[in-house]
């Protein structure tokens, strides 16, 4: 599990309709391999099903919260617990390719939650 402050990012995913919380991981050792994961996230005392994206070059962690419609999260602390890896990180040349990958990853993560095929960890 990682717990970190939400910082400003490039807003690329938000521009495609999938806003993400970018986590400040400079002082955190986060030993999860790069990839896309089904995850639970805890924000302001509420748990959310989420998509966790871990990139390596440069090291970057983004979280898309399902069902979150609140205001911006900058400065808030977000705790994230990865449950199951669903896909690899892939480089894209076009916006359309990236959007197709995001849509597929969202579908895969929703399938994980619907199937219950993951190991649940408790977020404190």
Coordinates of C-alpha atoms in Angstrom, one line a residue:
X1 CA 0.0 0.0 0.0
X2 CA 1.1 3.6 -0.6
X3 CA -0.2 6.7 1.0
X4 CA 0.9 10.0 -0.6
X5 CA -0.2 13.5 -1.4
X6 CA -2.0 14.3 -4.7
X7 CA 0.0 16.6 -6.9
X8 CA -0.6 18.3 -10.3
X9 CA 0.1 16.2 -13.3
X10 CA -0.1 16.7 -17.1
X11 CA -3.9 16.2 -17.2
X12 CA -3.6 13.9 -20.3
X13 CA -6.0 11.3 -19.0
X14 CA -8.4 14.0 -17.8
X15 CA -8.5 15.4 -21.3
X16 CA -9.7 12.0 -22.5
X17 CA -12.5 11.9 -19.9
X18 CA -10.6 9.9 -17.2
X19 CA -9.2 12.3 -14.5
X20 CA -6.5 10.9 -12.4
X21 CA -4.9 11.7 -9.1
X22 CA -1.1 11.9 -9.5
X23 CA 0.7 10.9 -6.3
X24 CA 3.9 12.5 -4.9
X25 CA 6.1 9.4 -4.4
X26 CA 9.5 11.1 -4.1
X27 CA 9.8 10.0 -0.5
X28 CA 8.0 6.7 -0.8
X29 CA 9.4 3.3 -1.6
X30 CA 6.6 1.8 -3.7
X31 CA 7.7 -1.7 -4.8
X32 CA 4.9 -2.4 -7.2
X33 CA 6.1 -3.3 -10.7
X34 CA 5.0 -1.0 -13.6
X35 CA 1.6 -1.8 -15.0
X36 CA -2.1 -1.2 -14.6
X37 CA -3.9 -2.6 -11.6
X38 CA -7.4 -2.9 -10.1
X39 CA -7.0 -1.2 -6.7
X40 CA -8.8 0.1 -3.7
X41 CA -8.2 3.7 -2.8
X42 CA -9.1 5.6 0.4
X43 CA -9.8 9.3 0.2
X44 CA -11.3 11.4 3.1
X45 CA -12.4 8.3 4.9
X46 CA -14.2 6.7 1.9
X47 CA -13.0 3.7 -0.1
X48 CA -13.3 3.7 -3.9
X49 CA -12.7 1.0 -6.5
X50 CA -9.9 2.4 -8.7
X51 CA -7.5 2.0 -11.5
X52 CA -3.9 2.3 -10.5
X53 CA -1.3 3.1 -13.1
X54 CA 2.4 2.6 -12.2
X55 CA 5.0 3.9 -14.7
X56 CA 8.7 3.6 -14.5
X57 CA 10.4 6.0 -16.9
X58 CA 10.0 8.4 -15.2
X59 CA 8.5 6.9 -12.0
X60 CA 4.9 8.1 -11.8
X61 CA 1.8 6.8 -10.1
X62 CA -1.7 7.8 -11.1
X63 CA -5.1 6.7 -9.7
X64 CA -8.5 7.0 -11.4
X65 CA -11.3 6.7 -8.8
X66 CA -14.5 5.1 -9.9
X67 CA -17.6 7.1 -8.9
X68 CA -15.7 10.1 -7.6
X69 CA -17.3 13.4 -8.6
X70 CA -15.9 15.7 -5.9
X71 CA -13.7 18.7 -6.3
X72 CA -10.0 18.6 -7.1
X73 CA -7.8 16.5 -4.9
X74 CA -4.6 18.5 -4.9
X75 CA -2.9 18.4 -1.5
X76 CA -5.2 15.6 -0.2
X77 CA -3.7 12.3 1.0
X78 CA -4.7 9.3 -1.0
X79 CA -4.0 5.7 0.2
X80 CA -3.9 3.0 -2.6
X81 CA -3.8 -0.7 -2.3
X82 CA -3.2 -2.7 -5.6
X83 CA -5.3 -5.8 -5.8
X84 CA -4.6 -7.4 -9.2
X85 CA -2.5 -6.5 -12.2
X86 CA -4.5 -6.3 -15.4
X87 CA -2.1 -5.0 -18.1
X88 CA 1.3 -3.6 -19.1
X89 CA 2.3 0.0 -19.7
X90 CA 2.5 0.6 -23.4
X91 CA 3.7 3.7 -25.3
X92 CA 1.3 5.2 -27.8
X93 CA 1.7 7.4 -30.8
X94 CA -1.8 8.7 -31.1
X95 CA -4.6 10.0 -28.8
X96 CA -7.0 7.4 -30.3
X97 CA -4.6 4.5 -29.4
X98 CA -4.2 5.8 -25.8
X99 CA -8.0 6.2 -25.4
X100 CA -8.6 2.7 -26.6
X101 CA -6.0 1.4 -24.1
X102 CA -7.6 3.3 -21.3
X103 CA -11.1 2.1 -22.2
X104 CA -9.8 -1.5 -22.3
X105 CA -8.0 -1.2 -18.9
X106 CA -11.1 0.3 -17.3
X107 CA -13.1 -2.7 -18.7
X108 CA -10.5 -5.2 -17.3
X109 CA -10.5 -3.5 -13.9
X110 CA -14.3 -3.5 -13.7
X111 CA -14.3 -7.2 -14.5
X112 CA -11.9 -7.9 -11.6
X113 CA -14.3 -6.2 -9.2
X114 CA -17.3 -7.9 -10.6
X115 CA -15.7 -11.3 -10.5
X116 CA -14.3 -10.9 -7.0
X117 CA -11.1 -12.5 -8.4
X118 CA -8.6 -10.6 -6.2
X119 CA -6.9 -10.6 -2.8
X120 CA -8.5 -8.1 -0.6
X121 CA -6.3 -6.1 1.8
X122 CA -7.6 -3.7 4.4
X123 CA -6.7 -0.1 4.1
X124 CA -6.1 1.5 7.5

